[in-house]
Coordinates of C-alpha atoms in Angstrom, one line a residue:
Chain Z
M1 CA 151.7 78.3 80.1
Q2 CA 152.8 77.4 76.5
N3 CA 154.2 80.8 76.0
E4 CA 155.9 80.8 79.3
N5 CA 157.8 77.6 78.4
K6 CA 158.8 79.0 75.1
N7 CA 160.7 81.8 76.8
K8 CA 162.7 79.3 78.9
L9 CA 165.8 77.9 77.4
D10 CA 166.7 74.2 77.0
L11 CA 169.9 73.0 78.6
I12 CA 171.4 70.2 76.6
F13 CA 174.6 68.4 77.4
H14 CA 176.5 66.4 74.8
G15 CA 180.0 65.7 76.1
A16 CA 181.4 67.1 79.3
V17 CA 179.9 70.4 80.3
N18 CA 179.9 72.6 83.3
A19 CA 176.8 74.8 83.6
T20 CA 175.2 77.2 86.1
G21 CA 171.8 76.6 87.6
G22 CA 168.7 78.5 86.8
V23 CA 165.3 78.2 85.2
Y24 CA 165.2 76.0 82.2
N25 CA 162.5 74.4 80.1
K26 CA 164.2 71.1 79.4
V27 CA 167.5 69.7 80.8
D28 CA 168.9 66.8 78.8
V29 CA 172.2 65.3 79.8
Q30 CA 173.7 62.9 77.4
G31 CA 177.3 63.1 78.5
Y32 CA 178.8 64.3 81.7
G33 CA 177.5 67.4 83.3
K34 CA 178.0 69.4 86.4
I35 CA 175.5 72.1 87.3
N36 CA 176.4 74.7 89.9
G37 CA 173.5 75.9 91.9
D38 CA 169.7 75.3 92.0
V39 CA 167.9 74.0 88.9
E40 CA 164.3 74.6 88.1
C41 CA 163.0 72.9 85.0
E42 CA 160.0 71.4 83.2
S43 CA 161.7 68.1 82.5
L44 CA 165.0 66.6 83.2
H45 CA 166.4 63.6 81.3
C46 CA 169.7 62.1 82.2
A47 CA 171.3 59.4 80.2
G48 CA 174.8 60.2 81.3
H49 CA 176.0 61.5 84.5
V50 CA 174.8 64.7 86.1
S51 CA 175.7 66.3 89.4
I52 CA 173.8 69.3 90.7
T53 CA 175.2 71.2 93.6
G54 CA 171.8 72.8 94.7
D55 CA 168.1 71.9 94.7
L56 CA 166.3 70.4 91.8
I57 CA 162.7 71.4 91.3
G58 CA 160.5 70.5 88.3
S59 CA 157.6 68.5 87.0
S60 CA 159.1 65.4 85.5
A61 CA 162.5 63.7 85.6
R62 CA 163.8 60.5 84.1
V63 CA 167.2 59.2 85.2
E64 CA 168.7 56.5 83.1
G65 CA 172.2 57.2 84.0
N66 CA 173.6 58.6 87.2
A67 CA 172.4 61.7 89.0
S68 CA 173.6 63.1 92.2
I69 CA 171.8 66.1 93.8
K70 CA 173.4 67.9 96.8
G71 CA 170.2 69.7 97.8
K72 CA 166.5 68.9 97.9
V73 CA 164.5 67.4 95.0
K74 CA 160.9 68.2 94.3
M75 CA 159.5 66.5 91.2
D76 CA 155.9 65.5 90.2
T77 CA 156.9 62.4 88.4
L78 CA 160.2 60.8 88.8
S79 CA 161.4 57.6 87.3
V80 CA 164.8 56.2 88.0
Y81 CA 166.3 53.4 85.9
G82 CA 169.9 54.2 86.8
Q83 CA 171.1 55.7 90.0
L84 CA 169.8 58.7 91.9
D85 CA 171.5 60.1 95.0
V86 CA 169.7 62.9 96.9
A87 CA 171.6 64.5 99.8
D88 CA 168.5 66.2 101.3
D89 CA 164.7 65.5 101.2
L90 CA 162.9 64.1 98.2
N91 CA 159.3 65.2 97.4
F92 CA 157.2 63.8 94.6
T93 CA 153.8 62.8 93.4
S94 CA 154.8 59.6 91.8
L95 CA 158.1 57.8 92.1
K96 CA 159.2 54.8 90.1
V97 CA 162.4 53.1 91.2
G98 CA 163.7 50.7 88.6
G99 CA 167.3 51.2 89.5
N100 CA 168.7 52.5 92.6
V101 CA 167.6 55.5 94.7
K102 CA 169.4 56.8 97.8
V103 CA 168.0 59.6 99.9
Q104 CA 169.8 61.1 102.9
G105 CA 166.8 62.9 104.2
N106 CA 163.1 62.2 104.3
M107 CA 160.9 61.3 101.3
A108 CA 157.3 62.1 100.9
G109 CA 154.8 61.7 98.0
E110 CA 151.7 60.0 96.7
D111 CA 152.7 56.9 95.0
V112 CA 155.9 54.8 95.2
K113 CA 156.8 51.8 93.1
V114 CA 160.0 50.0 93.9
H115 CA 161.3 47.4 91.5
G116 CA 165.0 48.0 92.2
S117 CA 166.3 49.2 95.4
L118 CA 165.4 52.1 97.6
K119 CA 167.3 53.4 100.5
T120 CA 166.4 56.3 102.7
A121 CA 168.0 57.5 105.9
G122 CA 164.8 59.2 107.2
D123 CA 161.1 58.6 106.8
C124 CA 159.1 57.6 103.8
E125 CA 155.5 58.8 103.5
A126 CA 153.2 57.9 100.7
E127 CA 149.5 57.1 100.0
V128 CA 150.5 53.9 98.2
F129 CA 153.8 52.1 98.6
R130 CA 154.4 49.0 96.4
A131 CA 157.7 47.2 96.5
N132 CA 158.8 44.3 94.5
G133 CA 162.4 44.7 95.2
A134 CA 164.6 45.7 98.1
F135 CA 164.3 48.7 100.4
S136 CA 165.9 50.0 103.5
I137 CA 164.1 52.8 105.4
G138 CA 166.0 54.3 108.4
G139 CA 162.9 55.8 109.9
L140 CA 159.2 55.3 109.6
L141 CA 157.5 53.9 106.5
N142 CA 154.0 55.5 106.6
A143 CA 151.6 54.8 103.8
G144 CA 147.9 54.2 103.4
R145 CA 148.4 51.0 101.5
I146 CA 151.7 49.1 101.8
E147 CA 152.2 46.0 99.5
V148 CA 155.6 44.3 99.6
I149 CA 156.8 41.3 97.7
L150 CA 160.1 40.4 99.2
H151 CA 163.2 40.3 97.0
G152 CA 166.4 40.3 98.9
S153 CA 166.4 41.8 102.4
C154 CA 164.0 44.6 103.2
E155 CA 164.2 46.7 106.4
A156 CA 162.6 49.6 108.1
K157 CA 162.7 50.9 111.6
E158 CA 158.9 51.3 111.9
I159 CA 156.0 50.6 109.5
G160 CA 152.6 52.2 110.0
G161 CA 149.5 52.6 107.9
E162 CA 146.0 51.4 107.1
Y163 CA 146.6 48.2 105.1
I164 CA 149.9 46.4 105.2
E165 CA 150.7 43.2 103.2
V166 CA 154.1 41.5 103.0
R167 CA 154.5 38.4 100.9
R168 CA 157.5 36.4 99.7
T169 CA 158.1 35.8 96.0
G170 CA 156.3 33.1 94.2
N171 CA 157.7 29.5 94.3
S172 CA 159.8 29.6 91.1
T173 CA 162.6 27.1 90.7
L174 CA 165.1 29.9 90.6
G175 CA 163.7 31.3 93.7
K176 CA 164.0 28.0 95.5
L177 CA 167.6 27.6 94.4
L178 CA 168.5 31.1 95.5
K179 CA 166.6 30.8 98.7
H180 CA 169.6 29.9 100.7
F181 CA 171.8 32.7 99.3
L182 CA 169.3 35.4 99.4
N183 CA 167.9 36.5 102.7
N184 CA 164.3 37.2 101.7
T185 CA 163.0 38.7 104.9
L186 CA 161.6 41.9 106.1
T187 CA 163.2 43.1 109.3
V188 CA 161.4 45.8 111.3
E189 CA 161.0 46.9 114.9
T190 CA 157.3 47.8 114.9
I191 CA 154.4 47.3 112.5
E192 CA 151.1 49.1 113.2
G193 CA 148.1 49.1 111.0
D194 CA 144.4 48.4 110.7
E195 CA 144.8 45.3 108.6
I196 CA 148.0 43.4 108.5
Y197 CA 149.2 40.3 106.6
L198 CA 152.8 39.1 107.0
E199 CA 155.1 36.5 105.6
N200 CA 158.9 36.1 106.2
T201 CA 158.9 38.9 108.6
K202 CA 161.0 39.5 111.7
A203 CA 159.5 42.1 114.0
K204 CA 159.5 43.0 117.7
V205 CA 156.0 44.3 117.9
V206 CA 153.0 43.9 115.5
R207 CA 149.8 45.8 116.4
G208 CA 146.6 46.0 114.5
N209 CA 142.9 45.4 114.3
K210 CA 143.0 42.4 112.1
V211 CA 146.3 40.6 112.0
E212 CA 147.3 37.5 110.0
I213 CA 150.7 36.0 110.6
G214 CA 151.6 33.9 107.5
P215 CA 154.5 31.5 107.2
D216 CA 158.0 32.0 108.4
C217 CA 157.7 34.9 110.7
E218 CA 159.5 35.6 114.0
I219 CA 157.6 38.1 116.1
D220 CA 158.0 38.9 119.8
L221 CA 154.7 40.5 120.5
V222 CA 151.4 40.5 118.5
E223 CA 148.6 42.7 119.7
Y224 CA 145.3 42.6 117.9
S225 CA 141.8 43.9 118.6
T226 CA 139.3 42.0 116.4
E227 CA 140.8 39.0 114.6
C228 CA 144.1 37.1 114.5
K229 CA 145.4 34.1 112.6
Q230 CA 148.7 32.5 112.8
D231 CA 150.5 30.0 110.5
Q232 CA 152.1 27.0 112.2
S233 CA 155.6 27.7 110.9
S234 CA 155.7 31.1 112.5
Q235 CA 157.0 31.9 116.0
V236 CA 155.1 34.4 118.1
K237 CA 156.3 34.8 121.6
T238 CA 153.3 36.7 123.0
L239 CA 149.9 37.1 121.6
T240 CA 147.4 39.4 123.3
Q241 CA 144.0 40.9 122.5
R242 CA 143.3 44.4 123.7
Chain P
M1 CA 155.1 57.9 134.3
D2 CA 154.9 61.5 133.2
A3 CA 151.3 62.7 133.4
N4 CA 151.8 65.3 130.7
V5 CA 152.3 62.6 128.0
I6 CA 150.0 59.8 126.7
S7 CA 151.2 56.7 125.0
K8 CA 150.0 55.9 121.6
K9 CA 148.2 52.8 122.8
D10 CA 146.3 54.7 125.5
L11 CA 145.5 57.5 123.0
L12 CA 143.9 55.1 120.5
E13 CA 141.9 53.4 123.3
L14 CA 140.7 56.7 124.7
T15 CA 139.7 58.3 121.4
G16 CA 138.6 55.3 119.5
I17 CA 140.7 56.1 116.5
S18 CA 142.6 53.4 114.6
Y19 CA 146.3 53.1 113.8
G20 CA 145.5 53.8 110.2
Q21 CA 143.7 57.1 111.0
L22 CA 146.6 58.2 113.2
Y23 CA 149.1 57.5 110.5
R24 CA 147.0 59.1 107.8
W25 CA 146.7 62.3 109.9
K26 CA 150.4 62.3 110.5
R27 CA 151.0 62.0 106.7
K28 CA 148.6 64.9 106.1
N29 CA 150.4 67.0 108.7
L30 CA 147.4 67.3 110.9
I31 CA 149.6 66.2 113.8
P32 CA 153.0 67.9 113.9
E33 CA 156.1 65.8 113.8
E34 CA 157.3 67.3 117.1
W35 CA 154.4 65.7 119.0
F36 CA 155.7 62.2 118.3
I37 CA 158.0 61.7 121.3
R38 CA 159.9 58.4 121.2
R39 CA 160.9 56.9 124.5
A40 CA 162.5 53.7 125.5
T41 CA 160.2 51.4 127.6
F42 CA 160.5 47.8 128.6
T43 CA 158.8 46.6 125.5
G44 CA 161.2 48.5 123.3
Q45 CA 160.6 52.0 122.0
E46 CA 157.2 53.5 122.3
T47 CA 155.7 56.7 121.0
F48 CA 154.2 59.2 123.3
F49 CA 152.3 62.5 122.7
P50 CA 151.8 65.7 124.7
R51 CA 148.6 64.8 126.4
E52 CA 146.5 67.9 126.3
Q53 CA 147.6 69.1 122.9
I54 CA 147.0 65.8 121.1
L55 CA 143.6 65.2 122.8
A56 CA 142.5 68.7 121.8
R57 CA 143.7 68.2 118.3
I58 CA 142.1 64.9 117.8
D59 CA 138.8 66.2 119.2
K60 CA 139.0 69.1 116.6
I61 CA 139.8 66.7 113.8
L62 CA 136.9 64.4 114.6
N63 CA 134.5 67.3 115.0
M64 CA 135.5 69.1 111.8
K65 CA 136.4 66.3 109.4
D66 CA 132.8 66.1 108.1
D67 CA 132.8 69.7 107.1
L68 CA 136.3 70.0 105.8
S69 CA 138.6 67.9 103.8
L70 CA 141.9 66.6 105.4
D71 CA 143.8 69.1 103.3
E72 CA 141.7 72.0 104.4
L73 CA 142.2 70.8 108.0
A74 CA 145.9 70.6 107.5
D75 CA 145.9 74.1 106.2
M76 CA 144.1 75.3 109.2
F77 CA 146.5 73.7 111.7
S78 CA 149.6 74.7 109.8
P79 CA 151.3 77.8 111.4
S80 CA 152.0 79.3 108.0
M81 CA 149.9 82.1 106.8
S82 CA 147.1 81.7 104.3
G83 CA 146.9 84.0 101.4
T84 CA 143.4 85.4 101.8
S85 CA 142.9 89.0 102.8
L86 CA 139.8 90.6 104.3
T87 CA 138.5 94.1 104.5
A88 CA 138.1 96.0 107.7
E89 CA 134.3 95.5 107.5
E90 CA 134.6 91.8 107.1
L91 CA 137.0 91.6 110.1
L92 CA 134.3 93.4 112.2
A93 CA 131.5 91.2 110.8
R94 CA 133.3 88.0 111.7
N95 CA 134.0 89.2 115.2
I96 CA 137.8 89.1 114.6
V97 CA 138.2 92.6 115.9
S98 CA 136.0 95.1 117.7
T99 CA 135.7 98.8 116.7
T100 CA 137.8 99.8 119.6
S101 CA 140.8 97.6 118.7
L102 CA 140.4 98.5 115.0
E103 CA 140.8 102.2 116.0
V104 CA 143.9 101.4 118.0
F105 CA 145.3 99.4 115.1
N106 CA 144.6 102.3 112.8
V107 CA 146.4 104.8 115.1
F108 CA 149.6 102.7 115.2
L109 CA 149.8 100.9 111.9
G110 CA 147.8 103.3 109.7
S111 CA 144.3 102.8 108.5
L112 CA 144.0 99.9 106.0
R113 CA 141.2 99.0 103.6
T114 CA 142.2 95.4 103.3
F115 CA 144.0 93.3 105.8
T116 CA 146.4 90.5 104.8
F117 CA 146.2 87.5 107.0
Q118 CA 149.3 88.6 108.9
Q119 CA 147.8 92.0 109.6
A120 CA 144.5 90.4 110.6
L121 CA 146.5 88.3 113.0
Y122 CA 148.1 91.4 114.6
A123 CA 144.7 92.9 115.0
Y124 CA 143.3 89.7 116.4
V125 CA 146.1 89.4 119.0
L126 CA 145.5 93.1 120.0
E127 CA 141.7 92.4 120.3
K128 CA 142.3 89.3 122.4
L129 CA 144.5 91.2 124.9
L130 CA 142.3 94.3 125.0
A131 CA 139.1 92.3 125.4
A132 CA 140.6 90.3 128.3
G133 CA 141.5 93.6 130.0
D134 CA 145.2 92.7 130.1
L135 CA 146.3 95.6 127.9
S136 CA 145.6 99.3 128.0
V137 CA 145.0 101.2 124.7
D138 CA 148.3 103.0 125.1
E139 CA 150.2 99.7 125.4
G140 CA 148.7 98.5 122.2
G141 CA 151.2 100.5 120.2
G142 CA 154.1 98.5 121.8
L143 CA 152.4 95.3 121.0
L144 CA 151.7 96.1 117.4
Q145 CA 155.2 97.5 116.9
V146 CA 156.9 94.3 118.2
L147 CA 154.5 92.1 116.1
A148 CA 154.9 94.1 112.9
S149 CA 158.6 94.4 113.0
H150 CA 159.6 91.1 114.4
Y151 CA 156.9 88.4 113.9
P152 CA 157.7 88.0 110.1
K153 CA 161.2 86.9 111.1
F154 CA 159.8 83.7 112.5
E155 CA 158.7 82.7 109.0
G156 CA 155.7 80.7 110.2
K157 CA 157.7 78.8 112.8
P158 CA 155.9 78.5 116.1
C159 CA 156.5 81.3 118.6
E160 CA 155.1 82.8 121.7
L161 CA 154.3 86.3 122.7
I162 CA 155.1 87.3 126.3
F163 CA 153.6 90.4 127.8
M164 CA 155.1 91.5 131.1
R165 CA 155.1 94.5 133.4
K166 CA 157.5 95.8 135.9
M167 CA 156.6 98.7 138.0
G168 CA 153.9 99.7 135.6
I169 CA 156.2 99.6 132.6
S170 CA 155.1 97.1 130.0
T171 CA 157.3 95.1 127.7
F172 CA 156.5 92.7 124.9
V173 CA 158.8 89.8 123.9
L174 CA 158.5 87.3 121.0
V175 CA 160.3 84.1 121.6
S176 CA 160.5 80.8 119.7
S177 CA 158.3 78.2 121.3
S178 CA 159.3 76.1 124.3
T179 CA 162.0 78.4 125.4
E180 CA 162.3 78.6 129.2
M181 CA 162.4 82.1 130.6
Y182 CA 163.0 83.4 134.1
F183 CA 162.5 86.9 135.4
D184 CA 163.3 88.8 138.5
S185 CA 160.7 88.9 141.2
G186 CA 159.5 92.4 140.3
V187 CA 158.3 91.2 136.9
K188 CA 154.7 90.2 136.4
V189 CA 154.0 88.1 133.4
V190 CA 150.6 89.3 132.3
K191 CA 150.0 87.0 129.4
R192 CA 151.8 84.3 127.4
L193 CA 150.2 83.7 124.0
D194 CA 151.1 80.9 121.7
L195 CA 150.8 82.5 118.3
A196 CA 150.3 79.2 116.5
N197 CA 147.1 78.8 118.6
C198 CA 146.0 82.3 117.6
I199 CA 146.6 81.5 114.0
E200 CA 144.5 78.4 114.3
E201 CA 141.7 80.3 116.0
L202 CA 141.8 83.0 113.4
K203 CA 141.7 80.5 110.6
G204 CA 138.7 79.0 112.2
K205 CA 137.0 82.4 112.0
Y206 CA 138.0 82.9 108.4
L207 CA 136.1 79.8 107.3

């Protein structure tokens, strides 16, 4: 493996460069770069601006500047502190969103951490999905464990999984002050899971085995099979046990 | 309501699985995306599944999940080819082919020492049709020819094999799944085979 990597070239941008795609060991963009075609690399680091007209495949990427990829992205570890736009699907093992990630297709991986903002037009699948920021998922958010701390408005069409927990942010003074400006709610059509705890959530349907509706929720229909609790400040139009 | 589909709620009730399990299996691709049918109902949008397919699949998952990991199961259900190859003796030993169909295979595609998964699939389909008495030995050549020259073009996407006869003349067609086809009245469709199912059965025999 070591020898293999030695044979691959590094692609390093300082200034404005146009390059062609290909197989590289390390891609480092410090200035402004445009890469025509697919890129396969061991690692990608972008502190400037990079646009790739094809797919990006590799084992690790760190985007501190701005990266826009016109094709698919497949990366083991991906951390974004700037902005990443993906025009197709995004596949990963672990994804850290500190800045802003936009995906036009579906995204799937093992582990997602959102501290900034995540937007995807399609589905988002992961084993663990932790968000302490904002997200907007056009399709289904499907994860084994979903833990959300609401900052700003979060939305998804559907949410499904084993364990789902949605909480608002702690009662800091700043939080209280900004409460009226920020709309700290989760808006979703359907939530289905084995164990569900919700705060500040607007949903049409919530279905689960064990459901706890915390404060400030508006839910049309709650269906549960074993256990259900509801906070006084929440509105639930219909509650049924099946 | 359409009797060929089952709602998610009824499915969970009937099989006793939980939402979490269903979503986990979806994530692991044990249940194909196409089976999730979204339809508008009076409570908003609901998800439905093709009844027979999903019940058969869940039954298999529940029966096999003790022996195999979810990833192994996913591999088994996926219509893509696995990389393992077997020798002719192993194919015989695992009851994938009989000596008769192996001979037919050898006549038309040449005698092979090791079979790739794809070649084993062709032999298995041949065996299936021969054993059922649908196919004569002479017709085997047409079958193998259509499989060998056209099946790779589907690149693992689901497809169906249609075997028909008109006035004693047999024809084989490969079509992508769920295509509707109509024939004139002189045509007798002898057999329609879903190749994704054959792959699944074959993978079951490989294990």
